[in-house]
PDB file of C-alpha atoms and ligand atoms in Angstrom:
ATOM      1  CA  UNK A 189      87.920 123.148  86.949  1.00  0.00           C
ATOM      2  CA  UNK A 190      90.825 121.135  87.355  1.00  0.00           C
ATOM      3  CA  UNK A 191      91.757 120.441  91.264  1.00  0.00           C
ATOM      4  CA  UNK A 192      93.954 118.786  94.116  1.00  0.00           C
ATOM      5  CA  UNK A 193      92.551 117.790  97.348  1.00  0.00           C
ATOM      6  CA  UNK A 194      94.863 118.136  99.661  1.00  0.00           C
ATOM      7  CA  UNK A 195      95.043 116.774 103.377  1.00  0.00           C
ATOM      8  CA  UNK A 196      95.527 114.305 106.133  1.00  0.00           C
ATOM      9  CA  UNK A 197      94.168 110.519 105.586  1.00  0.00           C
ATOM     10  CA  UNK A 198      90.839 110.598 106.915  1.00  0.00           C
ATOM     11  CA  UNK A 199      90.236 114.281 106.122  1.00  0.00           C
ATOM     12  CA  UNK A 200      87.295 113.259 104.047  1.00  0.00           C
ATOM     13  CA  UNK A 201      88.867 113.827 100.480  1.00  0.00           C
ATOM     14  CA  UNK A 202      87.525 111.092  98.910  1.00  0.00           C
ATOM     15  CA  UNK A 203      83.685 111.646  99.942  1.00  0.00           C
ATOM     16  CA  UNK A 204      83.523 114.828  98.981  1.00  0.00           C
ATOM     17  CA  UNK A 205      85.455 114.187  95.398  1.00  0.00           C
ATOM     18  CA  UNK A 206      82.545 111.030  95.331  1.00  0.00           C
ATOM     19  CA  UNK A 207      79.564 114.282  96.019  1.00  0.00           C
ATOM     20  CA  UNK A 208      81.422 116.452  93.545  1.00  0.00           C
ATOM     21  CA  UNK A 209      81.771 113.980  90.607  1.00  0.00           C
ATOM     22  CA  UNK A 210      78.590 113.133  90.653  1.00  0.00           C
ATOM     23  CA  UNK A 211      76.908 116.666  91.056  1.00  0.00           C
ATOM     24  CA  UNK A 212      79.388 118.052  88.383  1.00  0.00           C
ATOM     25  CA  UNK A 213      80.814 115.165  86.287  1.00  0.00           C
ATOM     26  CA  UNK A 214      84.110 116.580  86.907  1.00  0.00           C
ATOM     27  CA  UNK A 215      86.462 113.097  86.628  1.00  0.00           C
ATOM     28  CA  UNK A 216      87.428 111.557  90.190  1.00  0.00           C
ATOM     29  CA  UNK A 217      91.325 110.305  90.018  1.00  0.00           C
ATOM     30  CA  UNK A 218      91.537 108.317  93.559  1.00  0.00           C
ATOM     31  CA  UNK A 219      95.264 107.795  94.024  1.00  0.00           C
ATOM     32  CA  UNK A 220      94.384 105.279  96.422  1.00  0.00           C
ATOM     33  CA  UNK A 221      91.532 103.800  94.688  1.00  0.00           C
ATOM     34  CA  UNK A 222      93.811 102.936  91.610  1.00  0.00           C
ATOM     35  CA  UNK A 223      96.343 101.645  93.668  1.00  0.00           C
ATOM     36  CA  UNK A 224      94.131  99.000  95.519  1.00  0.00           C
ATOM     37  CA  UNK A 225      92.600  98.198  91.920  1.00  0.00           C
ATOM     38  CA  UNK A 226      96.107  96.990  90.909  1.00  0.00           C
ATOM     39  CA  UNK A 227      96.370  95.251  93.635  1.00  0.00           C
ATOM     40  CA  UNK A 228      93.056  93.257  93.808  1.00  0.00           C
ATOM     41  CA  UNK A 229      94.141  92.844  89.932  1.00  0.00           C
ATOM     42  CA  UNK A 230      98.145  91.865  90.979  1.00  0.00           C
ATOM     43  CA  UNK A 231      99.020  93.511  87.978  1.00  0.00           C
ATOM     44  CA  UNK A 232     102.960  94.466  88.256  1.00  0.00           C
ATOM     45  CA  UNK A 233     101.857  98.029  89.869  1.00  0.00           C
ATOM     46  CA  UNK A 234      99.980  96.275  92.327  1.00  0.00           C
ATOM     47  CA  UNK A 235     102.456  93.757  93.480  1.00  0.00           C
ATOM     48  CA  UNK A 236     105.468  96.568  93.528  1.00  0.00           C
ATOM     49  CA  UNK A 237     102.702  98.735  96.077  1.00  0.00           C
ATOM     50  CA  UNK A 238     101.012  96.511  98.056  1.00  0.00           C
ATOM     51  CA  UNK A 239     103.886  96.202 100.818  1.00  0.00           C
ATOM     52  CA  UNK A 240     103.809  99.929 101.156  1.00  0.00           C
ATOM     53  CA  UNK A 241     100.548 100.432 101.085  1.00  0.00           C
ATOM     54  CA  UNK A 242     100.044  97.883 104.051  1.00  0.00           C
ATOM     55  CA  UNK A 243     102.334  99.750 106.025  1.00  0.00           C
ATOM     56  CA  UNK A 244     101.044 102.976 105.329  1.00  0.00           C
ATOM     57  CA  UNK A 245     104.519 103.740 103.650  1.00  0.00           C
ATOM     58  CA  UNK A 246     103.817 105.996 100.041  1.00  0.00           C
ATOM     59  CA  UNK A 247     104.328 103.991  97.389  1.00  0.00           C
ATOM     60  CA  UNK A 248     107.666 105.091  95.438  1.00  0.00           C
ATOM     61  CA  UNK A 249     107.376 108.442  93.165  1.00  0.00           C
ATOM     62  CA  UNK A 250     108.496 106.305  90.138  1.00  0.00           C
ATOM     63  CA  UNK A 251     105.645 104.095  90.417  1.00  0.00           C
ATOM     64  CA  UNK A 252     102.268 106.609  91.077  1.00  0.00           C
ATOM     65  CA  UNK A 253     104.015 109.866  89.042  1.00  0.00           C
ATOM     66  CA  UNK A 254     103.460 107.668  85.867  1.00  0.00           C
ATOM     67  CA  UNK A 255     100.622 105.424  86.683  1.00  0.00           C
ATOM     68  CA  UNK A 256      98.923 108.921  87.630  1.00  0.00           C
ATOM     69  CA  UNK A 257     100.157 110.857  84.781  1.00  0.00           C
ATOM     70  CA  UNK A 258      99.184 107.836  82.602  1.00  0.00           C
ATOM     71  CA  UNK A 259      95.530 108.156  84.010  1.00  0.00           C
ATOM     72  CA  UNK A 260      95.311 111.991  83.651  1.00  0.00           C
ATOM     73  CA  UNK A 261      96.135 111.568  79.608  1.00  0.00           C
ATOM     74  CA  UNK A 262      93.913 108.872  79.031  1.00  0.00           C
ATOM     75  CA  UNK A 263      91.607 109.976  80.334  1.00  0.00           C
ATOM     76  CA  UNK A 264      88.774 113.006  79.629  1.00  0.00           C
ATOM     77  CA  UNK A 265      90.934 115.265  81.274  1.00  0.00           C
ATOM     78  CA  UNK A 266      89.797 118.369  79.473  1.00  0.00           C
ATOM     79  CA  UNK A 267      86.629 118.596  81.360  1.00  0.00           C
ATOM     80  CA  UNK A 268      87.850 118.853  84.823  1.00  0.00           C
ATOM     81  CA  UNK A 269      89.091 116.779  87.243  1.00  0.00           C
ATOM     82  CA  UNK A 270      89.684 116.039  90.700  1.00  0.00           C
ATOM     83  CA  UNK A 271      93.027 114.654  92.067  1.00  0.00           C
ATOM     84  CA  UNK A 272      92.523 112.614  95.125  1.00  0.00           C
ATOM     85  CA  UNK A 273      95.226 111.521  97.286  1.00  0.00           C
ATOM     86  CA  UNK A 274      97.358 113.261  94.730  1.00  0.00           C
ATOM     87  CA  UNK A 275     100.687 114.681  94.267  1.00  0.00           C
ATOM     88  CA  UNK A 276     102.016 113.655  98.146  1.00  0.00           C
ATOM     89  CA  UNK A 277     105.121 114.941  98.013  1.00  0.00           C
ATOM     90  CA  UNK A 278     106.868 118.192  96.197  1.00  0.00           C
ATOM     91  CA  UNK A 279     108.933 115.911  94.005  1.00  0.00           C
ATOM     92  CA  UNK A 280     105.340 114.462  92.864  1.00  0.00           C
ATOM     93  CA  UNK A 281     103.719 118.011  92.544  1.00  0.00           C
ATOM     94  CA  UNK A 282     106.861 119.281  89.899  1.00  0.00           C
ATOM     95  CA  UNK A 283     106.829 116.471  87.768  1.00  0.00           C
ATOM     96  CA  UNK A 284     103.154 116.447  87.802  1.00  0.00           C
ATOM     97  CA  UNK A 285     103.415 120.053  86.685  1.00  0.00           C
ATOM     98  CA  UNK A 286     106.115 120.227  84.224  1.00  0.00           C
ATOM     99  CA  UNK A 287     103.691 117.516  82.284  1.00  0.00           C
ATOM    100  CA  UNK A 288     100.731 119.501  82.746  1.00  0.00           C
ATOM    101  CA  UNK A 289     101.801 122.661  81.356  1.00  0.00           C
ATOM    102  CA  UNK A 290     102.520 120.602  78.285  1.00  0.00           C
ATOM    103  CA  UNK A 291      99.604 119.208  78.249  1.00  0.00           C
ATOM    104  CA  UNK A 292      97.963 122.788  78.615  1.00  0.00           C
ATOM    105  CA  UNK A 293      95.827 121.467  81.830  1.00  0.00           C
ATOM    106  CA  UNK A 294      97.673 123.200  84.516  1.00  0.00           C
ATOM    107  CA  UNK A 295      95.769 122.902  88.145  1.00  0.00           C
ATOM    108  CA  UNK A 296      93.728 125.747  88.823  1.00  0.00           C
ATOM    109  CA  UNK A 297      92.717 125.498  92.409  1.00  0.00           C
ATOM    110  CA  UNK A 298      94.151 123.037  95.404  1.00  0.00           C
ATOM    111  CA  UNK A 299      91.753 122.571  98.577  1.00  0.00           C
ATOM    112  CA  UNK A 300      93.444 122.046 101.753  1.00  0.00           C
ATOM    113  CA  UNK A 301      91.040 119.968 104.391  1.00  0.00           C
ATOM    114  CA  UNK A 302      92.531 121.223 107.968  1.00  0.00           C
ATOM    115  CA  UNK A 303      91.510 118.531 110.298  1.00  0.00           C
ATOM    116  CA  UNK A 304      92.064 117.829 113.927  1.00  0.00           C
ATOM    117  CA  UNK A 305      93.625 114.476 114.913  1.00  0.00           C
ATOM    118  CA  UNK A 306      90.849 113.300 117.113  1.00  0.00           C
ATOM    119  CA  UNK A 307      88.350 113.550 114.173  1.00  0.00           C
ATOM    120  CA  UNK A 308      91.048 111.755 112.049  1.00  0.00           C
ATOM    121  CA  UNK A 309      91.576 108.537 114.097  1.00  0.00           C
ATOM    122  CA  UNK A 310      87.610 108.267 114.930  1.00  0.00           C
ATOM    123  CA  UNK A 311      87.133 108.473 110.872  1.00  0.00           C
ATOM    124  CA  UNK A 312      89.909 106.058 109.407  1.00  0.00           C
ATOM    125  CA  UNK A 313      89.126 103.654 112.826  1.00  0.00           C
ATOM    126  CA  UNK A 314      85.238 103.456 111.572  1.00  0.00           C
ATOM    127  CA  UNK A 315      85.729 103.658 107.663  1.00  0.00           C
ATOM    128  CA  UNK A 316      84.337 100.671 106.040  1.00  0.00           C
ATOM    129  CA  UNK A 317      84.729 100.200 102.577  1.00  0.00           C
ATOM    130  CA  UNK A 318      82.720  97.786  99.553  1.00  0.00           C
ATOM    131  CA  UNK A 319      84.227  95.239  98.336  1.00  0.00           C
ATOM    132  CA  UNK A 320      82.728  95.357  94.790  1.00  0.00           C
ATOM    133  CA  UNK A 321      81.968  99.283  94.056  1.00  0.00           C
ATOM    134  CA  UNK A 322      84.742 100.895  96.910  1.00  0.00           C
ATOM    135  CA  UNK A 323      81.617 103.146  98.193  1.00  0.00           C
ATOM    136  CA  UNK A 324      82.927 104.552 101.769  1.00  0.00           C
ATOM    137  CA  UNK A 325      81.118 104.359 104.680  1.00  0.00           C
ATOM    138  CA  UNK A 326      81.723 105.024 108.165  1.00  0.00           C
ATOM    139  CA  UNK A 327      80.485 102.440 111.031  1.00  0.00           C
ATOM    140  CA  UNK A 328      78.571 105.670 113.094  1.00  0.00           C
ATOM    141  CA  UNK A 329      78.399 108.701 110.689  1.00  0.00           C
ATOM    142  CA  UNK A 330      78.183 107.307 107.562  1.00  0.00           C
ATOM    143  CA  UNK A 331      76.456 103.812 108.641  1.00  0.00           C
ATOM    144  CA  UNK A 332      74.634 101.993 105.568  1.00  0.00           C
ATOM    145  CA  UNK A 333      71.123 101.079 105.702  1.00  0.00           C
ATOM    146  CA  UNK A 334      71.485  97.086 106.890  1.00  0.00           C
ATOM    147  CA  UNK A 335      75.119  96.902 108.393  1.00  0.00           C
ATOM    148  CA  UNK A 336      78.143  95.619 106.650  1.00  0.00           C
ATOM    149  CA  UNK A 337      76.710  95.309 103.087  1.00  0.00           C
ATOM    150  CA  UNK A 338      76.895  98.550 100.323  1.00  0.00           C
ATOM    151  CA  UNK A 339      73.554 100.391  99.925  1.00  0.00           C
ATOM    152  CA  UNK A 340      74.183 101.317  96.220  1.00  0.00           C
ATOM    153  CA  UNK A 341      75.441  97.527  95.061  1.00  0.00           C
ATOM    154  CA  UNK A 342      74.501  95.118  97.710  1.00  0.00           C
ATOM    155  CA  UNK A 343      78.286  94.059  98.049  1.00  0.00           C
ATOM    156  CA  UNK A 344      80.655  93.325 101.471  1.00  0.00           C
ATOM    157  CA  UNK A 345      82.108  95.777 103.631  1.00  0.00           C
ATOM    158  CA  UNK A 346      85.469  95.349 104.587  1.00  0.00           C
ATOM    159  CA  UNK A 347      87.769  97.302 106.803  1.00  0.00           C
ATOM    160  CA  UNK A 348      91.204  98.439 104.806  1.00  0.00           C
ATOM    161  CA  UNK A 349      94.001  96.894 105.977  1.00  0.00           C
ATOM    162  CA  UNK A 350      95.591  99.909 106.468  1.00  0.00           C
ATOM    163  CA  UNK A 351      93.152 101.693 108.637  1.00  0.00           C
ATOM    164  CA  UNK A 352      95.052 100.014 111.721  1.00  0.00           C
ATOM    165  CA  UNK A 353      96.108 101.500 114.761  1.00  0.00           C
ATOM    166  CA  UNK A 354     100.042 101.585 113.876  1.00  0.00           C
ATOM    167  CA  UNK A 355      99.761 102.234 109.894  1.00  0.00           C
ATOM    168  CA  UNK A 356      97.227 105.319 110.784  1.00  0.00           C
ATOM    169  CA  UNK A 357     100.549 106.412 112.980  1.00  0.00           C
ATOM    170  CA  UNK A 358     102.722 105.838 110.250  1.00  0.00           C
ATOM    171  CA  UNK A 359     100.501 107.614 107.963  1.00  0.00           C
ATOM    172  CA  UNK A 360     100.129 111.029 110.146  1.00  0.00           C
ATOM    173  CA  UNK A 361     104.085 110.854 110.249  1.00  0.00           C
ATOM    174  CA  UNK A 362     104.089 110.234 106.335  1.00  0.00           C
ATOM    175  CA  UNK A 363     101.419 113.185 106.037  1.00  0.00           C
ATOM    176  CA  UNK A 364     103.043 115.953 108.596  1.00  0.00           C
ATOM    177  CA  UNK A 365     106.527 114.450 107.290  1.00  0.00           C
ATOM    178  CA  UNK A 366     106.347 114.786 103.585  1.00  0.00           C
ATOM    179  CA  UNK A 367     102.933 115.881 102.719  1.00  0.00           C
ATOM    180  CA  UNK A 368     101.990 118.849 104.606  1.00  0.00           C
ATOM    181  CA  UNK A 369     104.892 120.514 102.665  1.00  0.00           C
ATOM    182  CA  UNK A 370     102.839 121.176  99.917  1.00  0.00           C
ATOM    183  CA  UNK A 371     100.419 123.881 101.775  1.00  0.00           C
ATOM    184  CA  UNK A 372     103.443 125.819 101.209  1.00  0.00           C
ATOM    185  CA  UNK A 373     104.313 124.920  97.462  1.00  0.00           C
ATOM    186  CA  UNK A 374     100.177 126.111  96.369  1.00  0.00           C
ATOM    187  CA  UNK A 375     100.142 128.659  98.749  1.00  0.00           C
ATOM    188  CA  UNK A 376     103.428 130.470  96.581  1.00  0.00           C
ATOM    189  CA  UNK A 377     100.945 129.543  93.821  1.00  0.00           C
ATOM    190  CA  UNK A 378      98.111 131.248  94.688  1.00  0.00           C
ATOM    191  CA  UNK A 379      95.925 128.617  94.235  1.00  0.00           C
ATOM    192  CA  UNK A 380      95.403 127.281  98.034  1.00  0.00           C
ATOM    193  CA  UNK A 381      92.063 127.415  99.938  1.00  0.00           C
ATOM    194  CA  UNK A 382      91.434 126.048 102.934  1.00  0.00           C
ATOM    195  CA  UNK A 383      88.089 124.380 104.070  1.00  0.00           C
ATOM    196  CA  UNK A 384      87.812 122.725 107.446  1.00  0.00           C
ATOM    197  CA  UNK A 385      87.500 118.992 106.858  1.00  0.00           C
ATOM    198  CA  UNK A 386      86.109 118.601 110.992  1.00  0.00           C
ATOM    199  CA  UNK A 387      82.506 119.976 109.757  1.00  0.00           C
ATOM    200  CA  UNK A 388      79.623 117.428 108.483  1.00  0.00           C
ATOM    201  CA  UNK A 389      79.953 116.803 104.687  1.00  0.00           C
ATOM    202  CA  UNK A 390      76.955 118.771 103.432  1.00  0.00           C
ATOM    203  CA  UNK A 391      78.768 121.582 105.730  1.00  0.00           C
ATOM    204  CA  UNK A 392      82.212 120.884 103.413  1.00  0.00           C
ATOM    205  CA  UNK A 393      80.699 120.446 100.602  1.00  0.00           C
ATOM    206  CA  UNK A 394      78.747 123.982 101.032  1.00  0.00           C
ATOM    207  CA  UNK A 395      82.435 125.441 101.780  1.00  0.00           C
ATOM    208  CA  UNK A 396      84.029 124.167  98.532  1.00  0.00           C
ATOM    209  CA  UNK A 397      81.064 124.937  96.280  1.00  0.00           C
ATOM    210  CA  UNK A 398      81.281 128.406  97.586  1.00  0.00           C
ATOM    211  CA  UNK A 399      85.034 128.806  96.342  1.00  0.00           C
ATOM    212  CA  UNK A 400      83.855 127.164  93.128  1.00  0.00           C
ATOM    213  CA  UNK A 401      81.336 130.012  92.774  1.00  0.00           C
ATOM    214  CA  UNK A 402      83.736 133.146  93.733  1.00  0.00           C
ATOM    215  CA  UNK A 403      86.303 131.672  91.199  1.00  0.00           C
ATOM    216  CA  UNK A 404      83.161 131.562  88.311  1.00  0.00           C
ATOM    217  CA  UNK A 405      82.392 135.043  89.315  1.00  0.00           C
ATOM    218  CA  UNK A 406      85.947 136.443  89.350  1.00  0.00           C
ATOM    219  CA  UNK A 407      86.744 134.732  86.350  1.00  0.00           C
ATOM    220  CA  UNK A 408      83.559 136.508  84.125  1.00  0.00           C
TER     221      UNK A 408
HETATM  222  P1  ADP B 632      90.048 110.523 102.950  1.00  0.00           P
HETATM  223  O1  ADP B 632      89.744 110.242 101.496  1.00  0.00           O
HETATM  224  O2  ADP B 632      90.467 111.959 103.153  1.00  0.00           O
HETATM  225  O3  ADP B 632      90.996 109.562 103.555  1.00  0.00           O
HETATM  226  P2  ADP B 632      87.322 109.579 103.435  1.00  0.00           P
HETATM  227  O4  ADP B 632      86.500 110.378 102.492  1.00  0.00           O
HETATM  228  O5  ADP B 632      87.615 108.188 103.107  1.00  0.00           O
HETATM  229  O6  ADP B 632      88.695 110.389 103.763  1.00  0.00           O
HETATM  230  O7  ADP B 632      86.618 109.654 104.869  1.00  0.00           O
HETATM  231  C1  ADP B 632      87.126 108.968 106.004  1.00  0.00           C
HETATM  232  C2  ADP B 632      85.962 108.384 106.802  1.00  0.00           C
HETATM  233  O8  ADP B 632      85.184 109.434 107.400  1.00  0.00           O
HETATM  234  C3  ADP B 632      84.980 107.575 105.981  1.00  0.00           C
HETATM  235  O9  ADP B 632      84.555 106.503 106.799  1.00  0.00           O
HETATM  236  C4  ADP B 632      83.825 108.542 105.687  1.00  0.00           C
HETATM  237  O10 ADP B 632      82.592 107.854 105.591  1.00  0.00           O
HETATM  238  C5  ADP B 632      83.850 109.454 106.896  1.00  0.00           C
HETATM  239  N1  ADP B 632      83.610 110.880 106.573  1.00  0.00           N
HETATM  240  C6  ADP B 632      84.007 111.529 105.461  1.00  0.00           C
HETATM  241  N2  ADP B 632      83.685 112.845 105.525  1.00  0.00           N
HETATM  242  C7  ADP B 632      83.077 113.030 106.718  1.00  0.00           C
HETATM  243  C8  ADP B 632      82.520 114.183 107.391  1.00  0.00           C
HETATM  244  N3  ADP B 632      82.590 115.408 106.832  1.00  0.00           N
HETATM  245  N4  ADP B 632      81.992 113.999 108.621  1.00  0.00           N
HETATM  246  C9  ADP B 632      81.984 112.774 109.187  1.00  0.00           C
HETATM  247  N5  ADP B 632      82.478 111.650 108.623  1.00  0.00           N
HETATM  248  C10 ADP B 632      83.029 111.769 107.390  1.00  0.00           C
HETATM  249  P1  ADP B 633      93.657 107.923 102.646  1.00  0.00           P
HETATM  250  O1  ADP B 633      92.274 107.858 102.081  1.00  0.00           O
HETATM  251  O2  ADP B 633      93.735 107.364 104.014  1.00  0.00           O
HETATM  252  O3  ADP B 633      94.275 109.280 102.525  1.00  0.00           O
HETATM  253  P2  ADP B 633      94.589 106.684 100.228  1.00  0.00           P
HETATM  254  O4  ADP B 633      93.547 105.712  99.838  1.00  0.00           O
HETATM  255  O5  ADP B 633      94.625 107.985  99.525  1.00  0.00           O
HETATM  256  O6  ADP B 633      94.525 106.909 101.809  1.00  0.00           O
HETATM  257  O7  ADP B 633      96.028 106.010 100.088  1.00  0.00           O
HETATM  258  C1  ADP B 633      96.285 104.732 100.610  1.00  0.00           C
HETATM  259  C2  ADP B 633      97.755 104.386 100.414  1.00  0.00           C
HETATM  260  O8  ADP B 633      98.079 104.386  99.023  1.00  0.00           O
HETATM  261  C3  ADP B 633      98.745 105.364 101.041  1.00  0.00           C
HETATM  262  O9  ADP B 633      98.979 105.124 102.405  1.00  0.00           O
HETATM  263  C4  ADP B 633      99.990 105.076 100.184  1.00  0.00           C
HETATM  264  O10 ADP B 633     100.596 103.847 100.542  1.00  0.00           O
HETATM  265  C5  ADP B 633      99.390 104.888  98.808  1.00  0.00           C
HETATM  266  N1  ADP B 633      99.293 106.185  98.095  1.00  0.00           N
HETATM  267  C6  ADP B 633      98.165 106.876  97.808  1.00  0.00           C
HETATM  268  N2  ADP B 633      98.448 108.010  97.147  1.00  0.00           N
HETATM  269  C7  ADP B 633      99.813 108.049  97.020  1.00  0.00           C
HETATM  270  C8  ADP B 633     100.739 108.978  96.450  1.00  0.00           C
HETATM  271  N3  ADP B 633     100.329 110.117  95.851  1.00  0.00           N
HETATM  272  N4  ADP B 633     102.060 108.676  96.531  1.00  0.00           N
HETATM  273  C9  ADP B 633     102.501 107.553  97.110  1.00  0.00           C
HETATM  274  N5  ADP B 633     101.675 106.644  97.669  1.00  0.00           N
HETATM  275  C10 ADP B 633     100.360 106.874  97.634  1.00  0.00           C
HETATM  276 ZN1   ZN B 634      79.113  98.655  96.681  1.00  0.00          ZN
END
């Protein structure tokens, strides 16, 4: 199955694309997590983003289309995959599917995580993240075993520098802005379901497996 998590920062996205990587070995393309890559690296992606990223600005359409597009062909794409964090905007989602159809690996399904604002600001406020692996944790619902240090690689927690007060504002504006417009664009599709990204994750991931199943089903 090849998919697009869609939704607000915070939403969850990336956990449950973490659960369903693992459980199905479908790939996990973290928009976000490539981007802060480049920039730990300071390759020339990461030094064109970083300023953007810090504000919670997106980073240009010329720079992720390709880095993403890059990613998708050089990678095992053919299995399945899950797009996190990506396309953000409609000009993102039409390039990104002009080159799929090409490529014969056209998105099959887009999951929209509809979650409340409160829930949003108490996530990104308490999201810690590792230093070494980029594991995600959250200070109260997510807490790791001895605080501030990864359970699965022993390395630091750090809070992103982006999970501030005013770039979480910015962000919201970025997502309801230029973001949200693409319930629309997979809704005209057909391939939009919604889950609701305010439940606990086994609750989430229960919801998405079940549209995973239905689509098997319909599809024998
Ligand atoms: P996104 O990728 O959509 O920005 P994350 O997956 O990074 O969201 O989750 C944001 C924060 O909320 C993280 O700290 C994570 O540990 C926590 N979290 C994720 N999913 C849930 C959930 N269903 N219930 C409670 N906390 C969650
Ligand atoms: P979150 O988990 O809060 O949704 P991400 O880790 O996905 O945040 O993204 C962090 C930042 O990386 C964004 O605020 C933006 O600056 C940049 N970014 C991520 N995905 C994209 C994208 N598709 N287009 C432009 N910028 C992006
Ligand atoms: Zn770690």
């Amino acid at each position: 199955m090849r998919m697009v998590f869609l939704g607000p920062p915070g939403a969850g996205k990336g956990t449950q694309a973490v659960m369903f990587s693992e459980g199905m070995r479908f790939l996990h393309l973290s928009t976000g997590d490539i981007l802060r890559a480049n920039v730990k690296r300071g390759t020339e992606i990461g030094q064109k983003a970083r300023s953007f990223m810090e504000q919670g600005l997106l980073v240009p359409d010329s720079i992720v289309i390709e880095m993403m597009l890059d990613k998708i062909k050089t990678s095992e794409a053919g299995k399945g995959f899950i797009l996190d964090g990506f396309p953000r905007t409609v000009y993102q989602a039409r390039r990104m599917d002009e080159e799929l159809k090409g490529l014969d690996l056209t998105i099959e399904l887009v999951v929209y995580f509809k979650t409340s604002i409160d829930i949003i600001i108490y996530r990104l406020t308490g999201r810690r993240i590792c230093r070494d692996c980029g594991a995600n944790y959250h200070i109260v619902n997510m807490s790791p075993k001895k605080e501030g240090i990864c359970d699965k690689c022993g390395g630091e927690l750090y809070q992103r520098k982006d999970d501030n007060e005013e770039a979480i504002k910015k962000r919201l504006e970025v997502f309801n802005g230029q973001t949200k417009e693409l319930i629309d664009y997979y809704k005209k599709q057909g391939i939009l379901e919604e889950v609701s990204g305010d439940l606990d994750a086994g609750k989430v991931y229960e919801a998405i497996s079940g549209i995973l199943n239905d689509r098997d089903k319909n599809r024998t």
